[in-house]
Amino acid sequence: MILERIKSEGIAHLSYFLGSGNSAAVIDPRRDIDIYLELARRHGMQIKFIFETHRNEDYVVGSLELAGPTGATIYHGPVQDFKYGKVLLDGQEFELGKLRLIALRTPGHSDDSMSYAVVDKATGQAPALVFTGDALFVNETGRVDFGGLSNIPRMASDLFESLFNRLLLLGDGVIICPGHGAGSICGSRIAEREESTIGLEKLNNPALKHTDKASFIRYKSAEQHEKPPYFSLMEKYNLEGAPLLKGLPLPPALNPSEFKTALEKGALVIDTNLPAAFGGSHVRGAYNIWLGGLPTFTGWFLPYDKPILLILENDLHLETATRYLIRIGYDNLAGYLKNGVEAWYNAGYPLEKLNLLSVHELKAKIDRSENFTLLDVREPEAWRAGHIAGSKNIYVGHIQQKLAEIPADRPVVVLCSVGRRAGVACSLLLRAGYTQVYNVLGSMTAWRQAEYPVVNQK
Amino acid sequence: MILERIKSEGIAHLSYFLGSGNSAAVIDPRRDIDIYLELARRHGMQIKFIFETHRNEDYVVGSLELAGPTGATIYHGPVQDFKYGKVLLDGQEFELGKLRLIALRTPGHSDDSMSYAVVDKATGQAPALVFTGDALFVNETGRVDFGGLSNIPRMASDLFESLFNRLLLLGDGVIICPGHGAGSICGSRIAEREESTIGLEKLNNPALKHTDKASFIRYKSAEQHEKPPYFSLMEKYNLEGAPLLKGLPLPPALNPSEFKTALEKGALVIDTNLPAAFGGSHVRGAYNIWLGGLPTFTGWFLPYDKPILLILENDLHLETATRYLIRIGYDNLAGYLKNGVEAWYNAGYPLEKLNLLSVHELKAKIDRSENFTLLDVREPEAWRAGHIAGSKNIYVGHIQQKLAEIPADRPVVVLCSVGRRAGVACSLLLRAGYTQVYNVLGSMTAWRQAEYPVVNQK
Amino acid sequence: MILERIKSEGIAHLSYFLGSGNSAAVIDPRRDIDIYLELARRHGMQIKFIFETHRNEDYVVGSLELAGPTGATIYHGPVQDFKYGKVLLDGQEFELGKLRLIALRTPGHSDDSMSYAVVDKATGQAPALVFTGDALFVNETGRVDFGGLSNIPRMASDLFESLFNRLLLLGDGVIICPGHGAGSICGSRIAEREESTIGLEKLNNPALKHTDKASFIRYKSAEQHEKPPYFSLMEKYNLEGAPLLKGLPLPPALNPSEFKTALEKGALVIDTNLPAAFGGSHVRGAYNIWLGGLPTFTGWFLPYDKPILLILENDLHLETATRYLIRIGYDNLAGYLKNGVEAWYNAGYPLEKLNLLSVHELKAKIDRSENFTLLDVREPEAWRAGHIAGSKNIYVGHIQQKLAEIPADRPVVVLCSVGRRAGVACSLLLRAGYTQVYNVLGSMTAWRQAEYPVVNQK
Amino acid sequence: MILERIKSEGIAHLSYFLGSGNSAAVIDPRRDIDIYLELARRHGMQIKFIFETHRNEDYVVGSLELAGPTGATIYHGPVQDFKYGKVLLDGQEFELGKLRLIALRTPGHSDDSMSYAVVDKATGQAPALVFTGDALFVNETGRVDFGGLSNIPRMASDLFESLFNRLLLLGDGVIICPGHGAGSICGSRIAEREESTIGLEKLNNPALKHTDKASFIRYKSAEQHEKPPYFSLMEKYNLEGAPLLKGLPLPPALNPSEFKTALEKGALVIDTNLPAAFGGSHVRGAYNIWLGGLPTFTGWFLPYDKPILLILENDLHLETATRYLIRIGYDNLAGYLKNGVEAWYNAGYPLEKLNLLSVHELKAKIDRSENFTLLDVREPEAWRAGHIAGSKNIYVGHIQQKLAEIPADRPVVVLCSVGRRAGVACSLLLRAGYTQVYNVLGSMTAWRQAEYPVVNQK
């Protein structure tokens, strides 16, 4: 038995390659499928099955892309009206070399959610592993808000049944293989550790402490989640099938004048430099989203109908940036600026700056009672748990919609947890015409380390 | 938490890299330590601890080799008189970023055997993993015969305590990380699947069905194991410290005349070609041990005081062959024949052949009642479970000692499970002067597939 | 300036990646274009031009395949009726960063042959390099026989003009970048060294000693070349455009029963094992073509309309074997036998053998005046330069057409230079029903090393 | 024949791997020798010879390091009192497979300088290549100033003889393989193109226009070169043998508090961020040397007796930074700050900033006649060829010695060609206590692109 866990950073999506003999299955493949083909080749296996745990919302699933070169059959859960693949019956079984996979309906996160238990016939007849999709994570359970507010109680109830009356009954020793790891927007408490079992989750998972259904529903209903606007395109793509890529569409290297031309024709710029570098020099109008933030934050802000240009912290990041963007459906990448922003200013083109503050400078500003807006762009939950007195909280994803709440005629000092999302927010404010914008390097992390005062709000 | 399992093929040794924050530990490192240094670098971690589960017998442990460039501290269990490293107390704890390791005495396989439970403090206070060394494998338990026949009952009793009153009590959900995987001489029933838990082992592991101590001791006492002669050097090395390699000693490429010269000066030749190729052409006197068999079979036959020459199935195997040999202490590699055996015969040097038989030809020989010795070189246990009527069983490792039992004046037809170990045996017979030697390609596997008759012996 | 030489082994085809600034050109790309895309990415360049030196005969050119993802423009010489790309004028110039390329008509090998001189404007105005295609190689000049026998004098005359009145006039210091290296069927005397200059060729190249046109024409007319049948498909593909691959079509891993099924449905088998291994065990009917021989010999024997199955010396060769085959248009690869021939015989399926001889055994056979046909399958030129008395010469490529000349009722002992092509020939004889076939390992190379007698024929 | 050119970036050092059969030679190996071992392994060759072209000044030669694992013999030229290796005779020959190397005395750059002509015996008896060390580069000739001012005429005369009466006589078609490429401090006009020949150099090389010895001596005497202080250690190391590394000493990942502790104990910090990022945030006291500048600029400023700490633009640069530093003898690397400067400020530690200017802001400052020192840190030659009116020229390497010439009581605005060396200079000024320091992003390159006025000085 070969089990390989493939993590897609940024969205912290976990997919799996499971093989035995010369047959393999992939669970929830991503859109850049080269890794699965490479694993199949390395292990001398044919990918015969593609199993989806549900119609994913946060990335484009690669099932159709992978079915092309492999001829594998795609399987989904029922309920959703998929335009491709086959619909599973609860309990349907598949033989894969010496393994048996058993499809289990586990709705709750979504109505079509499936889990897949795996029996290793070489050692016994009880399941050894289970792919849990977005039903059960390490230290977290799936969101139940995608059906809308009114459906939350019903979906939480379904999830309760899927967890307590299906997954947890598989046995404490069963290893779980969830659909996301730490860092996913699909669960803010997912543990860093990626190895877990039913037994460990029963012991540690906060949600599973609520063994009474009503209590569980209350617990899940109290959760707060963000849903970025790009999710709706993902849902459509994953129902109908996204355009096929047939290879990674790496954008071309542009020299400054080619880049400038593309910019002037209406392309949007993403600059992946970290805040300090972006502060020192950037191209006017650029969105500042660091590399690891691309798959999470691009979809909050950038439309899908315009070409995208990249300025990279390091040109070697091109492949990673491309993968991150196509995974969330941004296929129209018009080019990247060869040699980065240095090429731009070496060409004599104008450079823009953004003000940077240390937490000590911020403290001094506050102590001097300077007049400015202190904008904290973290999730409301984090803000409530501890923030600087007087700070205003707007989640970074909502900045563009709430500009009216941010006075343009006085300085705006932005912070988040370390300054990266604050950097995103600052670039949005600059694009919106704000002129006195400051990013606080280290933000709340540094502020706390420096032992400056923090207030919280229950 | 970062957990990486590193498998050394051939001996199926499993070592582990465990990290959190910028600190890491390695459990039972192998002697070619580049993989651990590379993992440390990739994850930005310092290897601070090296934990040994016991004084290993089947390979040279790389603890001292790894302590050199990393400055890590080495820890062992008690009892054995180690010349290096520190001795652990039962229950001793170590902090590693957000993890806690707890050393547990689990004697039985050896008196100094330790396990290491790991608590992920980020999610709870109960262990999430346990490194079990050679106490508990997936589907198998550790050997108890290394203390000699007379100690088996005592050691089996110790192992029973370590298993039932320590490891199994950690909880069904705890993930196990054993010291060997499938293919190890340290346990013939180890499962191919490398993922398991305490719960799964309680369910599936045949040895753990013996929940009564007396029954367990009887069960373990009935096991039959081979102990290759090289184990004694490994034991010495692992107690006193093996010579430091400081890098992989890749032997030089030799042209045929350089190779011939080295050969004539007394070097021994290992030819890694598979049986069919070795049959067609080889250098007189070569040991025929396939690549994957190097770490298991070289130590049965080759002395440590002579230089070794290699003829490789493919020159690209040089690095793998070198790793396999230095892992069991063969550091005196004098060279390899560039372009393999083809270079040899292109130079006009004499080539030797070995007769090959298909199972169908063997069947015909038997049906014709030809006069020959049918030698089956598998383990006695396998032979008893099913063999060809009239075959004589001598385990491949014992051929050299039991030549007197094999008549030299009539053909010897050798088989094993697929023909690889039979190839080893054939090369030993040729070296011993036998002239009518046949290897059966496919051996018992093909014989059974062809549905030819098999007898067994209880 | 970036210059990268890409060698395609087997056919010894050389293509080139030339770049400056963020622009690059590729000269004579092969069909598996990933290497050029990777170079473009590594150097941050856009491939803007694809230059063909002529309508190649011995491989499928990758121009259209590369134009797809890069948008590059394809350029050819005149005369041939290409269905794609643009036709060059003699002397046409292209700017590429700080470089200038100048297209030069250099017919002779073919009527459309072009060379491309490169000026490095940063250091001067004279050419620094020239891409010579199949006009001028290191130590060799291009073939002039592809227009048919009657055209040889005219084409040799054209080549003389292209060499002496164009290329050699560029200057002794100019570096040459030819279309083939040692091992190509397009020139049997091409040197192993791949670095050369006009000056070195004037000094060393045997053909360039013929500075008188009539002498040169006589010299070229006396050359003997083979033209494998697959060349005609290459010519058609390279004129009209071959089917697009859009990625490497790696065939799937098959288990023995899947492999057997495909075989029984009519697929052909290529076994890439070296002669000794093939001798020991192979699947009936297999063509025995070693890995490096695939691009040269497959096209002599295998039709294009049947699926091909592979048995590899090592499964890790799959990618290389696939590349070799698609480069000559064999796209219909139905699968490979996972774990090679060992899997086959382990399944109990019948195995075939082929007799092997050492040169010493052959000598003894001759000395004993045994009755057999001694068949030498090297090129006539090599045979004439030295062979075993009594041997019959039929080039390996012509065996199938000349079976009538080889008696089937007595043993056939086959040799070539080292035994690989003899192995190909043996497998053809076995397929044709010959039953007493022997391959001589080491063949003429070993025979000479052993100082056995050789005769020659002027 | 295998010829591989290995470029060490930064110092633009070129070494070569030359092989034939199973024998190879390395010319001027660098200290991190893994690349040569890897080439030897890939080609199945033994490195038998190490040839030095001269006692190098700008890097630690890896001859002894490479002789260790390979057993190769080291050869030098005469005159210098080397403590290791063998001394060559002029004209001494070496056989290497089918190649012949001929040692040629070519003094001038240094008294012991050797070149090595290579004959490819397979194609002729005249040289095909020549390794020219620092005698002849592409478009440049070697420096003659290392013997001190008074020896320049003599050494220029020697070089003239070596060039015109030895190297150029080898023949126009001979390919040259020099010791440095573009970017080396050993020749400011070396071309980017790395392929050249004697014939091309005769045509293009400016120094070779001076075919009259007196004219050549005048030409060479007029050259201006910098000699960084670290050269003297390199000379000592290369004469006596540097300490052996036996592997790459990658420094450990430090967390901010470990880093701070090391810093407080006296370690020096190098920050490799580009100017914009360094401007936004850095650790007080850090030297700002970009990655590619490490091998060129570290040796100007940092003493060899203190531990060095690294803050990297990207942690993935660790290996490259380590290689760059050990190549010039900085072996005492105490660690790098994991996750870079962001980790520092996230820990709440104080961050420093550096002012940044665009060329447009600089122009405005000048137009407003603001009071500041405009410091241009390029080479005098570059400054004379074009600078901003009123700028003061001190080469970056001399800043520390000439602080007295830079007023500390008014702003210092620093520029170079693009801003990187200006960044180095700024960090030196900050270390020296200057408080009003500005770096001009894009510097003279951007200034010229913006078409602002430039003056020159003959």
PDB file of N, CA and C in Angstrom, chain B residues 27-64:
ATOM      1  N   ILE B  27      15.312   9.696  14.907  1.00  0.00           N
ATOM      2  CA  ILE B  27      15.225   8.425  15.610  1.00  0.00           C
ATOM      3  C   ILE B  27      15.887   7.348  14.754  1.00  0.00           C
ATOM      4  N   ASP B  28      16.891   6.686  15.317  1.00  0.00           N
ATOM      5  CA  ASP B  28      17.596   5.595  14.644  1.00  0.00           C
ATOM      6  C   ASP B  28      18.145   5.964  13.271  1.00  0.00           C
ATOM      7  N   PRO B  29      19.015   6.963  13.191  1.00  0.00           N
ATOM      8  CA  PRO B  29      19.530   7.375  11.877  1.00  0.00           C
ATOM      9  C   PRO B  29      20.355   6.275  11.222  1.00  0.00           C
ATOM     10  N   ARG B  30      20.345   6.269   9.908  1.00  0.00           N
ATOM     11  CA  ARG B  30      21.226   5.356   9.181  1.00  0.00           C
ATOM     12  C   ARG B  30      22.577   6.046   8.985  1.00  0.00           C
ATOM     13  N   ARG B  31      23.502   5.310   8.415  1.00  0.00           N
ATOM     14  CA  ARG B  31      24.879   5.792   8.376  1.00  0.00           C
ATOM     15  C   ARG B  31      25.113   6.830   7.294  1.00  0.00           C
ATOM     16  N   ASP B  32      24.371   6.767   6.208  1.00  0.00           N
ATOM     17  CA  ASP B  32      24.464   7.801   5.173  1.00  0.00           C
ATOM     18  C   ASP B  32      23.437   8.863   5.550  1.00  0.00           C
ATOM     19  N   ILE B  33      23.938   9.901   6.187  1.00  0.00           N
ATOM     20  CA  ILE B  33      23.077  10.828   6.925  1.00  0.00           C
ATOM     21  C   ILE B  33      22.613  12.019   6.105  1.00  0.00           C
ATOM     22  N   ASP B  34      22.986  12.071   4.821  1.00  0.00           N
ATOM     23  CA  ASP B  34      22.652  13.248   4.020  1.00  0.00           C
ATOM     24  C   ASP B  34      21.156  13.557   4.024  1.00  0.00           C
ATOM     25  N   ILE B  35      20.326  12.537   4.061  1.00  0.00           N
ATOM     26  CA  ILE B  35      18.884  12.776   4.028  1.00  0.00           C
ATOM     27  C   ILE B  35      18.419  13.587   5.241  1.00  0.00           C
ATOM     28  N   TYR B  36      18.997  13.336   6.400  1.00  0.00           N
ATOM     29  CA  TYR B  36      18.569  14.083   7.598  1.00  0.00           C
ATOM     30  C   TYR B  36      19.059  15.529   7.533  1.00  0.00           C
ATOM     31  N   LEU B  37      20.273  15.705   7.049  1.00  0.00           N
ATOM     32  CA  LEU B  37      20.795  17.073   6.920  1.00  0.00           C
ATOM     33  C   LEU B  37      19.958  17.856   5.909  1.00  0.00           C
ATOM     34  N   GLU B  38      19.557  17.177   4.855  1.00  0.00           N
ATOM     35  CA  GLU B  38      18.741  17.826   3.834  1.00  0.00           C
ATOM     36  C   GLU B  38      17.361  18.191   4.394  1.00  0.00           C
ATOM     37  N   LEU B  39      16.781  17.302   5.183  1.00  0.00           N
ATOM     38  CA  LEU B  39      15.479  17.613   5.784  1.00  0.00           C
ATOM     39  C   LEU B  39      15.612  18.788   6.756  1.00  0.00           C
ATOM     40  N   ALA B  40      16.683  18.777   7.535  1.00  0.00           N
ATOM     41  CA  ALA B  40      16.893  19.874   8.484  1.00  0.00           C
ATOM     42  C   ALA B  40      16.989  21.188   7.733  1.00  0.00           C
ATOM     43  N   ARG B  41      17.720  21.161   6.642  1.00  0.00           N
ATOM     44  CA  ARG B  41      17.880  22.384   5.866  1.00  0.00           C
ATOM     45  C   ARG B  41      16.561  22.819   5.251  1.00  0.00           C
ATOM     46  N   ARG B  42      15.848  21.852   4.661  1.00  0.00           N
ATOM     47  CA  ARG B  42      14.614  22.200   3.973  1.00  0.00           C
ATOM     48  C   ARG B  42      13.605  22.824   4.936  1.00  0.00           C
ATOM     49  N   HIS B  43      13.581  22.309   6.159  1.00  0.00           N
ATOM     50  CA  HIS B  43      12.596  22.806   7.120  1.00  0.00           C
ATOM     51  C   HIS B  43      13.171  23.900   8.023  1.00  0.00           C
ATOM     52  N   GLY B  44      14.435  24.269   7.822  1.00  0.00           N
ATOM     53  CA  GLY B  44      15.024  25.311   8.660  1.00  0.00           C
ATOM     54  C   GLY B  44      15.104  24.885  10.113  1.00  0.00           C
ATOM     55  N   MET B  45      15.618  23.707  10.353  1.00  0.00           N
ATOM     56  CA  MET B  45      15.656  23.171  11.712  1.00  0.00           C
ATOM     57  C   MET B  45      17.076  22.733  12.081  1.00  0.00           C
ATOM     58  N   GLN B  46      17.333  22.755  13.366  1.00  0.00           N
ATOM     59  CA  GLN B  46      18.567  22.188  13.903  1.00  0.00           C
ATOM     60  C   GLN B  46      18.262  20.815  14.505  1.00  0.00           C
ATOM     61  N   ILE B  47      19.031  19.834  14.136  1.00  0.00           N
ATOM     62  CA  ILE B  47      18.864  18.511  14.742  1.00  0.00           C
ATOM     63  C   ILE B  47      19.544  18.548  16.107  1.00  0.00           C
ATOM     64  N   LYS B  48      18.738  18.500  17.135  1.00  0.00           N
ATOM     65  CA  LYS B  48      19.278  18.661  18.489  1.00  0.00           C
ATOM     66  C   LYS B  48      19.386  17.333  19.237  1.00  0.00           C
ATOM     67  N   PHE B  49      18.569  16.369  18.845  1.00  0.00           N
ATOM     68  CA  PHE B  49      18.574  15.081  19.544  1.00  0.00           C
ATOM     69  C   PHE B  49      18.645  13.927  18.565  1.00  0.00           C
ATOM     70  N   ILE B  50      19.357  12.903  18.956  1.00  0.00           N
ATOM     71  CA  ILE B  50      19.340  11.639  18.222  1.00  0.00           C
ATOM     72  C   ILE B  50      18.920  10.573  19.231  1.00  0.00           C
ATOM     73  N   PHE B  51      17.825   9.911  18.935  1.00  0.00           N
ATOM     74  CA  PHE B  51      17.339   8.873  19.848  1.00  0.00           C
ATOM     75  C   PHE B  51      17.512   7.504  19.209  1.00  0.00           C
ATOM     76  N   GLU B  52      18.118   6.599  19.926  1.00  0.00           N
ATOM     77  CA  GLU B  52      18.213   5.224  19.459  1.00  0.00           C
ATOM     78  C   GLU B  52      17.170   4.393  20.199  1.00  0.00           C
ATOM     79  N   THR B  53      16.507   3.510  19.457  1.00  0.00           N
ATOM     80  CA  THR B  53      15.515   2.657  20.123  1.00  0.00           C
ATOM     81  C   THR B  53      16.185   1.436  20.749  1.00  0.00           C
ATOM     82  N   HIS B  54      17.367   1.072  20.241  1.00  0.00           N
ATOM     83  CA  HIS B  54      18.117  -0.034  20.830  1.00  0.00           C
ATOM     84  C   HIS B  54      19.434  -0.172  20.066  1.00  0.00           C
ATOM     85  N   ARG B  55      20.311  -0.966  20.589  1.00  0.00           N
ATOM     86  CA  ARG B  55      21.568  -1.219  19.890  1.00  0.00           C
ATOM     87  C   ARG B  55      21.249  -2.129  18.713  1.00  0.00           C
ATOM     88  N   ASN B  56      21.066  -1.534  17.558  1.00  0.00           N
ATOM     89  CA  ASN B  56      20.615  -2.298  16.403  1.00  0.00           C
ATOM     90  C   ASN B  56      21.614  -3.369  15.990  1.00  0.00           C
ATOM     91  N   GLU B  57      21.100  -4.422  15.361  1.00  0.00           N
ATOM     92  CA  GLU B  57      21.916  -5.575  14.969  1.00  0.00           C
ATOM     93  C   GLU B  57      22.082  -5.684  13.470  1.00  0.00           C
ATOM     94  N   ASP B  58      21.155  -5.126  12.710  1.00  0.00           N
ATOM     95  CA  ASP B  58      21.137  -5.431  11.277  1.00  0.00           C
ATOM     96  C   ASP B  58      21.693  -4.321  10.404  1.00  0.00           C
ATOM     97  N   TYR B  59      22.147  -3.238  11.018  1.00  0.00           N
ATOM     98  CA  TYR B  59      22.772  -2.172  10.223  1.00  0.00           C
ATOM     99  C   TYR B  59      23.622  -1.334  11.161  1.00  0.00           C
ATOM    100  N   VAL B  60      24.522  -0.573  10.579  1.00  0.00           N
ATOM    101  CA  VAL B  60      25.344   0.349  11.346  1.00  0.00           C
ATOM    102  C   VAL B  60      24.515   1.596  11.633  1.00  0.00           C
ATOM    103  N   VAL B  61      24.315   1.923  12.881  1.00  0.00           N
ATOM    104  CA  VAL B  61      23.525   3.105  13.195  1.00  0.00           C
ATOM    105  C   VAL B  61      24.370   4.355  12.914  1.00  0.00           C
ATOM    106  N   GLY B  62      23.713   5.421  12.447  1.00  0.00           N
ATOM    107  CA  GLY B  62      24.446   6.614  12.029  1.00  0.00           C
ATOM    108  C   GLY B  62      24.514   7.695  13.088  1.00  0.00           C
ATOM    109  N   SER B  63      24.306   7.343  14.338  1.00  0.00           N
ATOM    110  CA  SER B  63      24.215   8.383  15.373  1.00  0.00           C
ATOM    111  C   SER B  63      25.480   9.235  15.457  1.00  0.00           C
ATOM    112  N   LEU B  64      26.626   8.591  15.552  1.00  0.00           N
ATOM    113  CA  LEU B  64      27.867   9.361  15.671  1.00  0.00           C
ATOM    114  C   LEU B  64      28.126  10.166  14.402  1.00  0.00           C
TER     115      LEU B  64
END
